[in-house]
CSV table of C-alpha atoms in Angstrom, one decimal:
chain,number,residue,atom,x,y,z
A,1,UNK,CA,28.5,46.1,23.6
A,2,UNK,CA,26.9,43.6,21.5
A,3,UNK,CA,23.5,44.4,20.1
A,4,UNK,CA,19.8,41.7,20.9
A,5,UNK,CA,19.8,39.6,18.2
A,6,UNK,CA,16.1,40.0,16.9
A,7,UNK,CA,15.9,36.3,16.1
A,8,UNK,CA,17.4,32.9,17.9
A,9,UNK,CA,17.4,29.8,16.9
A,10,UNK,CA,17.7,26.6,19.5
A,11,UNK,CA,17.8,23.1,19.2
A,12,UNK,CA,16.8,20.9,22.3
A,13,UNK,CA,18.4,18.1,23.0
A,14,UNK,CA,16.1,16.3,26.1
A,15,UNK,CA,17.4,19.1,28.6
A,16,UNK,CA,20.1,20.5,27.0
A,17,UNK,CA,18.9,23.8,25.2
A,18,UNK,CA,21.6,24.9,22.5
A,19,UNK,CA,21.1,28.0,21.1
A,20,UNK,CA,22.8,28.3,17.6
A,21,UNK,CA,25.7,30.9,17.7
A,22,UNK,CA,25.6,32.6,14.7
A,23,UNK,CA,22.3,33.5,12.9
A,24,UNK,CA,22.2,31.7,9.7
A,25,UNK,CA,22.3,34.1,6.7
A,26,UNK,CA,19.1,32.4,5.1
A,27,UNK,CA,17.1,29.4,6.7
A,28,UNK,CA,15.1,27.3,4.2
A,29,UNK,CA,11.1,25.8,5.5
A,30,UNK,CA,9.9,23.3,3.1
A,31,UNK,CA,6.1,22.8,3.3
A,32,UNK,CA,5.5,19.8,1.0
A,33,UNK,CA,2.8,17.9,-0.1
A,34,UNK,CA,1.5,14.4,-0.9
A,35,UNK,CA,-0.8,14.3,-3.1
A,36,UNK,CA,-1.5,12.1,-5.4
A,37,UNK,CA,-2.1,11.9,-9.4
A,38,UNK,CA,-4.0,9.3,-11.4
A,39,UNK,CA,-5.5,8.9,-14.6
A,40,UNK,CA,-9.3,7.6,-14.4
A,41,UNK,CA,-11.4,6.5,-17.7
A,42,UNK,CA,-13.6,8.8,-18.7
A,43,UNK,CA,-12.1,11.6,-17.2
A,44,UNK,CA,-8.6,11.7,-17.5
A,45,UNK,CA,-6.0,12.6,-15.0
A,46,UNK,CA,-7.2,13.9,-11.4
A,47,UNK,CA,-5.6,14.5,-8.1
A,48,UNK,CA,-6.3,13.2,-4.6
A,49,UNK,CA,-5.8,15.6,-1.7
A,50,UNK,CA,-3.4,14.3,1.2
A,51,UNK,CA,-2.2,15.1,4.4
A,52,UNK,CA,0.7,17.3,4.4
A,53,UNK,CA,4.0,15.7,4.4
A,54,UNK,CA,6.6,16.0,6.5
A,55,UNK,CA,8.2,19.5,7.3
A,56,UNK,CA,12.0,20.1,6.2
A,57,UNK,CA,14.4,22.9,7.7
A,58,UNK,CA,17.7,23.1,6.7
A,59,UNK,CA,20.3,26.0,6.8
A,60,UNK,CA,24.2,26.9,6.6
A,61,UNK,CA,26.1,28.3,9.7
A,62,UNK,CA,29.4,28.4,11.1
A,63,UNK,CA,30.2,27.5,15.0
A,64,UNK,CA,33.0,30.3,15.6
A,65,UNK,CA,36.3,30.1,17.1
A,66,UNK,CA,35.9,33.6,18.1
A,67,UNK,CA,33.3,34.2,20.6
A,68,UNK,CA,33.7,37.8,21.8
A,69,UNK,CA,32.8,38.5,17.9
A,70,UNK,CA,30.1,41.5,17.3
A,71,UNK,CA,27.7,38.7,15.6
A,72,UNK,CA,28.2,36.2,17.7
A,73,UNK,CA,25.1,35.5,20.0
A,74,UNK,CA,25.5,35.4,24.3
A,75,UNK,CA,26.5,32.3,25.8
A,76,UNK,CA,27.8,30.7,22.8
A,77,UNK,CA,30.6,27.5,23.1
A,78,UNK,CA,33.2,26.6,21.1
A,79,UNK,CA,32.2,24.2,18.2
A,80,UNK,CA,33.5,21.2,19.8
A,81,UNK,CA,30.6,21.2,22.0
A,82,UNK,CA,27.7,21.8,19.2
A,83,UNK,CA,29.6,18.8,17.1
A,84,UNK,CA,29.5,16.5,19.8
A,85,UNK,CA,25.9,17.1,20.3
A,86,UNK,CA,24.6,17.0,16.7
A,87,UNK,CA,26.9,13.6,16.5
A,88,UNK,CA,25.1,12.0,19.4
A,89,UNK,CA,21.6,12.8,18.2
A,90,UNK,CA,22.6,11.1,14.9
A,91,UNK,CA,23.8,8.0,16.7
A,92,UNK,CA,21.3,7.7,19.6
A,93,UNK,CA,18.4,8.5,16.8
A,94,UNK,CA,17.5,11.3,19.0
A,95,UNK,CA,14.2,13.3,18.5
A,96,UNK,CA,15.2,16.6,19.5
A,97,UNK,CA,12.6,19.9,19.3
A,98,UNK,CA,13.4,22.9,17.0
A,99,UNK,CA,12.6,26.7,18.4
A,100,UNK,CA,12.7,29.1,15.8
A,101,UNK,CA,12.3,32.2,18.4
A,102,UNK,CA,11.3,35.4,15.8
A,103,UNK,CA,10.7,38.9,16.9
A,104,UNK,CA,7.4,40.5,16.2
A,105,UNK,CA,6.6,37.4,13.9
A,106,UNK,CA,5.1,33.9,14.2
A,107,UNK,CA,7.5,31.5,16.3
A,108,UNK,CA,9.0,28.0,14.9
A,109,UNK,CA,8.5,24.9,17.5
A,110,UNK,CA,8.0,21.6,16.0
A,111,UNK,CA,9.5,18.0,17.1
A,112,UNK,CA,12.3,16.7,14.6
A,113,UNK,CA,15.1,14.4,13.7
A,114,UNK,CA,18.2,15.0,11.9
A,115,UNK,CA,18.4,13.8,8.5
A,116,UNK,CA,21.9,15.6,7.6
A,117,UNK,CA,24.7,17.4,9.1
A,118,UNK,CA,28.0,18.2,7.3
A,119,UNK,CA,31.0,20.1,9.3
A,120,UNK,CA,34.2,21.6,7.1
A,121,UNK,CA,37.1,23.4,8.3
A,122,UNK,CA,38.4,26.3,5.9
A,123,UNK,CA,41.9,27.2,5.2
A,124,UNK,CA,43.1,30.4,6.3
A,125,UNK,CA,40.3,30.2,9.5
A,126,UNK,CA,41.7,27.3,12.1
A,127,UNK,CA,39.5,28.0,14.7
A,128,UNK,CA,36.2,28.2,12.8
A,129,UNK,CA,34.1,25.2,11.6
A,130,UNK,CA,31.7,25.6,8.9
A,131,UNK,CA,28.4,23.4,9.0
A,132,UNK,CA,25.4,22.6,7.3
A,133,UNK,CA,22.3,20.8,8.5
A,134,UNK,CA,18.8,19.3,7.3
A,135,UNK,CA,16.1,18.6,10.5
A,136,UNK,CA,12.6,16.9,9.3
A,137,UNK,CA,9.7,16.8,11.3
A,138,UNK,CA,9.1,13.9,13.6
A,139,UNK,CA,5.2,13.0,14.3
A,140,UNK,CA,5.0,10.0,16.8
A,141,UNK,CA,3.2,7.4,15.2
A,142,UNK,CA,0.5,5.1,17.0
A,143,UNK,CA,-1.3,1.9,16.1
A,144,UNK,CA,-4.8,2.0,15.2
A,145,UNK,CA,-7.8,-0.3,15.7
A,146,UNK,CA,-10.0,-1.3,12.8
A,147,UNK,CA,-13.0,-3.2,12.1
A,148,UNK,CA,-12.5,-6.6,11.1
A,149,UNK,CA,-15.8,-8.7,9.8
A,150,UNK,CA,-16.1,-12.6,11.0
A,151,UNK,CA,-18.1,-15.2,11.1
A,152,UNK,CA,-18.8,-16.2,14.6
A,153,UNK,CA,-20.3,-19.9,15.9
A,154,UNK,CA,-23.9,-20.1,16.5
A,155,UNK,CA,-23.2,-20.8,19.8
A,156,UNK,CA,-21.8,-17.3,20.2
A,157,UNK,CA,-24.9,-15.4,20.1
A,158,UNK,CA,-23.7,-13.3,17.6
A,159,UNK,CA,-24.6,-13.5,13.7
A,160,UNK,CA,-22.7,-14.2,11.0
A,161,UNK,CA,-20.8,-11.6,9.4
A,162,UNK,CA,-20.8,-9.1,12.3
A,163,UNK,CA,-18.6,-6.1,12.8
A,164,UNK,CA,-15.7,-6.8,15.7
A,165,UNK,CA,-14.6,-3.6,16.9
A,166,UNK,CA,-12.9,-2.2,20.1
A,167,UNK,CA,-15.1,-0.6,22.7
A,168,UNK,CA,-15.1,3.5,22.0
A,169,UNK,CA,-13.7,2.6,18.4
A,170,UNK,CA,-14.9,4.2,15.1
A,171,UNK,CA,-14.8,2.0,11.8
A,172,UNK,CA,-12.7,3.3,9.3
A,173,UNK,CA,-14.1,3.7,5.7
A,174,UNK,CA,-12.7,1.3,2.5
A,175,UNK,CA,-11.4,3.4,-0.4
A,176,UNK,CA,-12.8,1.7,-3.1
A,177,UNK,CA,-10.5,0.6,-6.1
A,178,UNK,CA,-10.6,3.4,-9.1
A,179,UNK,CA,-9.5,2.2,-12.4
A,180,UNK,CA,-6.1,4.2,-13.2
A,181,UNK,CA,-3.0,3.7,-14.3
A,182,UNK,CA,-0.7,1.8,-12.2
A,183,UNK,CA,-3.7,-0.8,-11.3
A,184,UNK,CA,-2.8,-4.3,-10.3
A,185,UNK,CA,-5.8,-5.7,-12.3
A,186,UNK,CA,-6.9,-9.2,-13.5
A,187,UNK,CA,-7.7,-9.8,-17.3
A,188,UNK,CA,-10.3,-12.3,-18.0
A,189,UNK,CA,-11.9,-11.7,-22.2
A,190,UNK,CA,-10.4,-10.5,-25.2
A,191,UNK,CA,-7.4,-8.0,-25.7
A,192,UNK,CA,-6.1,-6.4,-29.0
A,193,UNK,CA,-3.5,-4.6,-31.1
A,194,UNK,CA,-4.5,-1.6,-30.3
A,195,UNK,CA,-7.7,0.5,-28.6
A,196,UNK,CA,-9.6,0.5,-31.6
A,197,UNK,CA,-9.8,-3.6,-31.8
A,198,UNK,CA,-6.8,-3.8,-34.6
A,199,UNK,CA,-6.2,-7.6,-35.0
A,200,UNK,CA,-4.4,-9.7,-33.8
A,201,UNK,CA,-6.6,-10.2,-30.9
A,202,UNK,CA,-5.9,-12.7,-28.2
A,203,UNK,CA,-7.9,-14.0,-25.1
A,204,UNK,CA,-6.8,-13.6,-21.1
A,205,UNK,CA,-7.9,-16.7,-18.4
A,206,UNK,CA,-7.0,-15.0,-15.2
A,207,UNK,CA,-4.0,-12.8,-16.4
A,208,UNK,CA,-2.6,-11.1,-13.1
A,209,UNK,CA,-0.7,-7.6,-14.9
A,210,UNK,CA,-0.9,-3.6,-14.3
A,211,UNK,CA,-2.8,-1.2,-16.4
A,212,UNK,CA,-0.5,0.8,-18.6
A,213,UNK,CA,-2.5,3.0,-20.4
A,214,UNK,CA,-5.9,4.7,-20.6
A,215,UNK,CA,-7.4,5.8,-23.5
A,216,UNK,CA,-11.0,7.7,-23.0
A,217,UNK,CA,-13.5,7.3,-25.7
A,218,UNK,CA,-12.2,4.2,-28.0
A,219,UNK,CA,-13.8,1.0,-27.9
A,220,UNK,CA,-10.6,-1.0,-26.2
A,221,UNK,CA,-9.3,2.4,-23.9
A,222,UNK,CA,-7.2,0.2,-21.4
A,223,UNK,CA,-3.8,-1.5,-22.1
A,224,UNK,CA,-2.6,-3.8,-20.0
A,225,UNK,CA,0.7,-5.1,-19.7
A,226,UNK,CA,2.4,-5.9,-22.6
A,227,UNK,CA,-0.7,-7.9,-23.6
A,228,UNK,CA,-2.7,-5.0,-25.0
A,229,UNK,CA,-6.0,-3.3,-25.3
A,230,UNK,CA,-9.3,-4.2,-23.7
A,231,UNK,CA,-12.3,-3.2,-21.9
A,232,UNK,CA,-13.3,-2.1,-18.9
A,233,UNK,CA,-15.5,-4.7,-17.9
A,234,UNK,CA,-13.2,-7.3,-18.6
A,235,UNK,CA,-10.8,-5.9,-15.5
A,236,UNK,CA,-10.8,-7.6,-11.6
A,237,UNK,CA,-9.3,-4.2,-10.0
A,238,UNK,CA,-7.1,-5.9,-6.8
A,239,UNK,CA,-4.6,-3.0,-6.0
């Protein structure tokens, strides 16, 4: 008599409901992030809390030959069948829902793709098929409506540079540009050898280039390109 498995593990394919046969020895949740890092004059480098990033689940198995097996779970199929339906999500781009069903503890239910899947046959085990797989979360992704300032005619009724928006819609707020490094930035003024104004020097009309450097505290802190060092107020921030 087999014993309750005290955890399963099913991936749902529209109505198809396939519970994984064998319980993985170790199942990996990676909860990343994205923030991001720059480096901003006069204070140096600083991060920028985002949104979390995608989860990733990934694991090892094996889809057994055997199925009356102690540690095989009920109702399990042979591995053609869980082979042919991991290959069909792949080619029909399926989003599929992972159920990560735990005894006693929190539960696992979250909408996914699947980024990787590698089978392998062993020698010495004919009927068994080894596998790994990698699923990342899948968040459905709608467009959003956002203020855009015009100019309408007089005729209109409406003044120049009013706010157009969609009725029940909430403007979104501009980030404005920081000074880091990375910048798309245009030069107009004097840049030099290095950030303390070492000679030569040389003069930038409308120079289009990327901040690659910032040094707090010296009279020229920023260098730019492959041009060199300048000031702050000499720098157009576009991107």
């Amino acid at each position: 008599m087999k014993v309750p498995n005290q955890c399963s593990i099913y991936i749902v394919f529209g109505k198809k409901k396939a519970r994984i046969p064998v319980n993985p020895e170790e199942l990996e949740i990676k909860y990343s992030t994205d923030h991001k890092k720059y480096d901003v004059l006069g204070i140096g480098q600083i991060v920028v809390p985002k949104k979390p990033a995608l989860k990733e689940v990934s694991w090892e198995g094996l889809f057994p030959g055997d199925l009356a097996a102690s540690y095989v779970n009920s109702r399990a199929k042979q591995p053609e069948y869980y082979i042919k339906l991991l290959e069909k999500a792949l080619k029909k781009k399926q989003v599929c829902r992972l159920i990560i069903s735990r005894s006693g503890l929190y539960d696992t239910n979250m909408k996914c793709v699947i980024s990787g899947f590698e089978a392998k046959d062993k020698g010495g085990e004919p009927d068994d098929v080894y596998y790994s797989i990698d699923l990342l979360e899948y968040r459905p992704c709608n467009p959003e409506t956002v203020s855009v300032v015009t100019s309408a005619p007089a005729s209109s009724g409406i003044s120049g540079n009013s706010t157009v928006q969609a009725p029940g819609e909430t403007p979104r707020a501009i980030d404005m540009p920081v000074m880091r490094v990375g910048a798309t930035v245009i030069v107009n003024g004097v840049y030099c050898y290095d950030s303390n104004g070492a000679k030569p020097h040389g003069n930038a009309n409308n120079i289009t280039t990327t901040v690659k450097r910032i040094v707090s505290g010296n009279p020229y802190p920023i260098l730019v390109g492959h041009y060199g060092w300048t000031q702050e107020s000499q720098l157009q921030i576009t991107g």
